[in-house]
mmCIF file of C-alpha atoms in Angstrom:
data_model
loop_
_atom_site.group_PDB
_atom_site.id
_atom_site.type_symbol
_atom_site.label_atom_id
_atom_site.label_comp_id
_atom_site.label_asym_id
_atom_site.label_seq_id
_atom_site.Cartn_x
_atom_site.Cartn_y
_atom_site.Cartn_z
ATOM 1 C CA SER A 1 124.660 -51.502 61.808
ATOM 2 C CA THR A 2 128.000 -51.964 60.089
ATOM 3 C CA GLY A 3 126.485 -54.695 57.897
ATOM 4 C CA ASP A 4 124.085 -52.133 56.461
ATOM 5 C CA MET A 5 126.933 -49.642 56.173
ATOM 6 C CA SER A 6 129.057 -52.076 54.164
ATOM 7 C CA ILE A 7 126.231 -52.543 51.652
ATOM 8 C CA ARG A 8 125.771 -48.784 51.263
ATOM 9 C CA THR A 9 129.473 -48.072 50.807
ATOM 10 C CA LEU A 10 130.084 -46.500 47.425
ATOM 11 C CA PRO A 11 133.359 -46.326 45.493
ATOM 12 C CA ARG A 12 135.614 -43.383 46.352
ATOM 13 C CA LYS A 13 137.635 -43.795 43.180
ATOM 14 C CA GLN A 14 137.414 -45.455 39.811
ATOM 15 C CA ALA A 15 139.428 -48.593 39.119
ATOM 16 C CA ASP A 16 142.357 -48.201 36.742
ATOM 17 C CA ASN A 17 141.019 -50.917 34.458
ATOM 18 C CA ASP A 18 137.969 -53.133 34.082
ATOM 19 C CA ASP A 19 139.894 -56.284 35.042
ATOM 20 C CA GLU A 20 140.674 -54.895 38.492
ATOM 21 C CA CYS A 21 137.074 -54.273 39.526
ATOM 22 C CA ASP A 22 133.667 -54.867 38.093
ATOM 23 C CA ASP A 23 132.449 -51.637 39.674
ATOM 24 C CA ARG A 24 129.105 -51.804 37.871
ATOM 25 C CA PHE A 25 127.909 -54.809 39.858
ATOM 26 C CA GLY A 26 130.010 -54.954 43.035
ATOM 27 C CA VAL A 27 127.533 -53.406 45.449
ATOM 28 C CA ALA A 28 124.609 -55.264 43.879
ATOM 29 C CA LYS A 29 126.497 -58.580 44.060
ATOM 30 C CA TYR A 30 127.373 -57.923 47.687
ATOM 31 C CA ALA A 31 123.805 -56.920 48.595
ATOM 32 C CA ALA A 32 122.394 -59.966 46.798
ATOM 33 C CA ALA A 33 124.611 -62.243 48.880
ATOM 34 C CA PHE A 34 123.081 -60.773 52.050
ATOM 35 C CA GLN A 35 119.555 -61.097 50.631
ATOM 36 C CA LYS A 36 120.119 -64.805 49.939
ATOM 37 C CA GLY A 37 120.667 -65.362 53.652
ATOM 38 C CA MET A 38 124.426 -65.645 53.580
ATOM 39 C CA GLN A 39 125.367 -66.571 57.158
ATOM 40 C CA SER A 40 128.762 -64.921 57.109
ATOM 41 C CA ASN A 41 130.611 -62.744 54.707
ATOM 42 C CA THR A 42 133.805 -64.148 53.272
ATOM 43 C CA LEU A 43 134.890 -61.203 51.124
ATOM 44 C CA LEU A 44 138.026 -60.708 53.256
ATOM 45 C CA SER A 45 138.286 -64.266 54.551
ATOM 46 C CA GLY A 46 141.954 -65.199 54.927
ATOM 47 C CA VAL A 47 142.953 -61.532 55.166
ATOM 48 C CA LYS A 48 144.712 -60.336 58.310
ATOM 49 C CA VAL A 49 144.702 -56.576 58.823
ATOM 50 C CA LEU A 50 146.914 -54.387 60.982
ATOM 51 C CA MET A 51 145.456 -50.891 61.293
ATOM 52 C CA CYS A 52 148.431 -48.526 61.118
ATOM 53 C CA GLY A 53 148.487 -44.933 62.244
ATOM 54 C CA SER A 54 145.984 -43.114 64.379
ATOM 55 C CA PHE A 55 142.430 -43.568 63.222
ATOM 56 C CA GLY A 56 140.006 -41.361 65.154
ATOM 57 C CA GLY A 57 137.529 -42.942 67.592
ATOM 58 C CA SER A 58 134.366 -43.366 65.509
ATOM 59 C CA MET A 59 136.324 -43.906 62.300
ATOM 60 C CA ALA A 60 138.359 -46.673 63.949
ATOM 61 C CA ASN A 61 135.158 -48.340 65.153
ATOM 62 C CA ASP A 62 133.555 -48.066 61.706
ATOM 63 C CA ILE A 63 136.604 -49.532 59.970
ATOM 64 C CA LYS A 64 136.866 -52.360 62.508
ATOM 65 C CA GLY A 65 133.178 -53.089 62.016
ATOM 66 C CA LEU A 66 133.548 -53.182 58.232
ATOM 67 C CA LEU A 67 136.601 -55.443 58.497
ATOM 68 C CA GLN A 68 134.814 -57.847 60.839
ATOM 69 C CA ASP A 69 131.637 -57.873 58.744
ATOM 70 C CA ALA A 70 133.729 -58.609 55.640
ATOM 71 C CA GLY A 71 135.392 -61.584 57.359
ATOM 72 C CA ALA A 72 138.870 -60.129 57.969
ATOM 73 C CA THR A 73 140.961 -60.915 61.036
ATOM 74 C CA ILE A 74 142.079 -57.755 62.815
ATOM 75 C CA ILE A 75 145.625 -57.929 64.149
ATOM 76 C CA SER A 76 145.625 -56.300 67.560
ATOM 77 C CA SER A 77 149.322 -55.588 68.138
ATOM 78 C CA ILE A 78 152.771 -55.330 66.583
ATOM 79 C CA THR A 79 153.766 -58.523 68.418
ATOM 80 C CA VAL A 80 150.920 -60.491 66.823
ATOM 81 C CA ALA A 81 151.750 -58.914 63.444
ATOM 82 C CA SER A 82 155.377 -59.996 63.817
ATOM 83 C CA ARG A 83 154.303 -63.552 64.660
ATOM 84 C CA ASN A 84 152.049 -63.676 61.581
ATOM 85 C CA LEU A 85 154.844 -62.405 59.341
ATOM 86 C CA SER A 86 157.178 -65.053 60.809
ATOM 87 C CA ASP A 87 154.597 -67.710 59.930
ATOM 88 C CA MET A 88 154.465 -66.362 56.390
ATOM 89 C CA LEU A 89 158.265 -66.441 56.136
ATOM 90 C CA SER A 90 158.450 -70.046 57.311
ATOM 91 C CA SER A 91 155.823 -70.966 54.681
ATOM 92 C CA ALA A 92 153.551 -72.255 57.410
ATOM 93 C CA ASP A 93 150.927 -69.786 56.207
ATOM 94 C CA THR A 94 150.633 -69.397 52.424
ATOM 95 C CA ASP A 95 146.885 -68.762 52.199
ATOM 96 C CA THR A 96 146.877 -65.562 54.224
ATOM 97 C CA THR A 97 147.027 -62.046 52.842
ATOM 98 C CA PHE A 98 148.557 -59.625 55.355
ATOM 99 C CA VAL A 99 147.395 -56.017 54.977
ATOM 100 C CA PHE A 100 148.854 -52.901 56.584
ATOM 101 C CA LEU A 101 145.780 -50.622 56.468
ATOM 102 C CA CYS A 102 147.200 -47.102 56.787
ATOM 103 C CA ASP A 103 145.607 -43.831 57.827
ATOM 104 C CA ASP A 104 146.086 -40.644 55.798
ATOM 105 C CA SER A 105 147.971 -38.601 58.371
ATOM 106 C CA LEU A 106 151.213 -36.943 57.361
ATOM 107 C CA LEU A 107 152.145 -36.131 60.955
ATOM 108 C CA ASP A 108 153.306 -39.642 61.898
ATOM 109 C CA LYS A 109 156.096 -40.378 59.413
ATOM 110 C CA SER A 110 156.222 -44.068 60.418
ATOM 111 C CA CYS A 111 152.424 -44.590 60.423
ATOM 112 C CA GLY A 112 152.963 -46.761 63.499
ATOM 113 C CA ILE A 113 155.144 -49.229 61.565
ATOM 114 C CA SER A 114 158.322 -49.877 63.560
ATOM 115 C CA ASP A 115 161.738 -50.336 61.941
ATOM 116 C CA SER A 116 161.823 -53.972 62.985
ATOM 117 C CA LEU A 117 158.360 -54.672 61.521
ATOM 118 C CA TYR A 118 159.366 -52.948 58.278
ATOM 119 C CA LYS A 119 162.561 -55.018 58.075
ATOM 120 C CA GLN A 120 160.673 -58.227 58.829
ATOM 121 C CA THR A 121 158.115 -57.432 56.120
ATOM 122 C CA LYS A 122 160.931 -56.685 53.672
ATOM 123 C CA LYS A 123 162.453 -60.066 54.494
ATOM 124 C CA VAL A 124 159.103 -61.789 53.877
ATOM 125 C CA CYS A 125 158.675 -60.027 50.512
ATOM 126 C CA ASP A 126 162.286 -60.724 49.456
ATOM 127 C CA ASN A 127 162.388 -64.391 50.516
ATOM 128 C CA SER A 128 158.951 -65.761 49.765
ATOM 129 C CA GLU A 129 157.345 -65.837 46.345
ATOM 130 C CA ASP A 130 154.072 -66.976 47.905
ATOM 131 C CA ALA A 131 153.862 -64.177 50.469
ATOM 132 C CA LYS A 132 150.865 -61.914 50.024
ATOM 133 C CA VAL A 133 151.610 -58.632 51.796
ATOM 134 C CA MET A 134 149.995 -55.260 51.107
ATOM 135 C CA ALA A 135 150.399 -51.790 52.513
ATOM 136 C CA VAL A 136 147.430 -49.668 51.460
ATOM 137 C CA HIS A 137 145.548 -46.469 52.165
ATOM 138 C CA PHE A 138 142.332 -47.210 54.068
ATOM 139 C CA SER A 139 140.219 -46.321 51.004
ATOM 140 C CA TRP A 140 141.225 -49.800 49.760
ATOM 141 C CA LEU A 141 138.746 -51.296 52.248
ATOM 142 C CA PHE A 142 135.824 -49.240 50.921
ATOM 143 C CA ASP A 143 136.661 -50.144 47.331
ATOM 144 C CA CYS A 144 136.968 -53.859 48.197
ATOM 145 C CA ILE A 145 133.489 -53.746 49.703
ATOM 146 C CA SER A 146 132.064 -51.620 46.884
ATOM 147 C CA CYS A 147 133.457 -53.925 44.196
ATOM 148 C CA ALA A 148 132.918 -57.131 46.215
ATOM 149 C CA THR A 149 136.462 -58.283 45.469
ATOM 150 C CA LEU A 150 139.951 -58.054 46.932
ATOM 151 C CA MET A 151 141.510 -55.039 45.190
ATOM 152 C CA LEU A 152 145.148 -54.829 44.119
ATOM 153 C CA ALA A 153 147.382 -52.593 46.249
ATOM 154 C CA THR A 154 148.905 -50.588 43.396
ATOM 155 C CA SER A 155 146.155 -47.937 43.350
ATOM 156 C CA TYR A 156 146.143 -47.360 47.115
ATOM 157 C CA GLU A 157 149.385 -45.615 48.017
ATOM 158 C CA PRO A 158 149.542 -44.594 51.698
ATOM 159 C CA SER A 159 150.551 -41.069 52.731
ATOM 160 C CA ALA A 160 153.231 -41.559 55.406
ATOM 161 C CA PRO A 161 156.824 -42.113 54.205
ATOM 162 C CA ARG A 162 157.414 -45.488 55.911
ATOM 163 C CA ALA A 163 154.011 -46.803 54.843
ATOM 164 C CA LYS A 164 154.706 -45.563 51.312
ATOM 165 C CA ALA A 165 158.064 -47.384 51.289
ATOM 166 C CA LEU A 166 156.318 -50.554 52.460
ATOM 167 C CA TRP A 167 153.663 -50.075 49.750
ATOM 168 C CA ARG A 168 156.406 -49.787 47.095
ATOM 169 C CA LEU A 169 158.122 -52.889 48.436
ATOM 170 C CA ALA A 170 154.994 -55.047 48.712
ATOM 171 C CA ALA A 171 153.394 -53.831 45.467
ATOM 172 C CA GLY A 172 156.655 -54.063 43.534
ATOM 173 C CA VAL A 173 156.461 -50.403 42.492
ATOM 174 C CA GLU A 174 159.723 -48.608 41.767
ATOM 175 C CA ALA A 175 159.997 -44.945 42.778
ATOM 176 C CA ASP A 176 160.341 -43.735 39.171
ATOM 177 C CA GLU A 177 157.295 -45.802 38.050
ATOM 178 C CA GLU A 178 155.297 -44.211 40.845
ATOM 179 C CA ASP A 179 156.305 -40.690 39.774
ATOM 180 C CA GLN A 180 155.535 -41.330 36.074
ATOM 181 C CA GLY A 181 152.055 -42.756 36.572
ATOM 182 C CA LYS A 182 151.003 -41.103 39.805
ATOM 183 C CA LYS A 183 147.284 -40.514 40.063
ATOM 184 C CA SER A 184 145.311 -39.166 42.954
ATOM 185 C CA GLN A 185 143.657 -41.862 45.038
ATOM 186 C CA PHE A 186 140.719 -39.521 45.583
ATOM 187 C CA TYR A 187 138.302 -37.826 43.191
#
């Protein structure tokens, strides 16, 4: 089951600093919560996720299962994503974190993120101090589960150019900062 899979998920990378993730106890803390009879997982409660790009069949199902088991809301279409971003812009929704979960393909330069969705996200980031928007590589999900906490986006740069531009925008990373401190997101 995906619940068992989420407990067995191990980190794919090390956190940049100890404040970002207590990687020594994340999996144990997460497993202990299940052992105590936790009815539902709230690790990603309040997080809405749009899967961007083309995840393969079984991988897509596994990621959806992990997201659901962790309490995330999966956004099913660009139209629904646009509506959620509009809600964030109008300040009707300040508790939600909106995540563009991106695949690692270099073939689709847009990663399934349309120009209009990119522009709308830029508007949300530029006009709302309370907006919580992330564009991340899908390894972010595994690390969130492994560390039992919502990870920062800065260590999870997507591969596709449009997704990378959205990551820079949402994470507040300038292009020259990225080049100076670039580290591989994989071992």
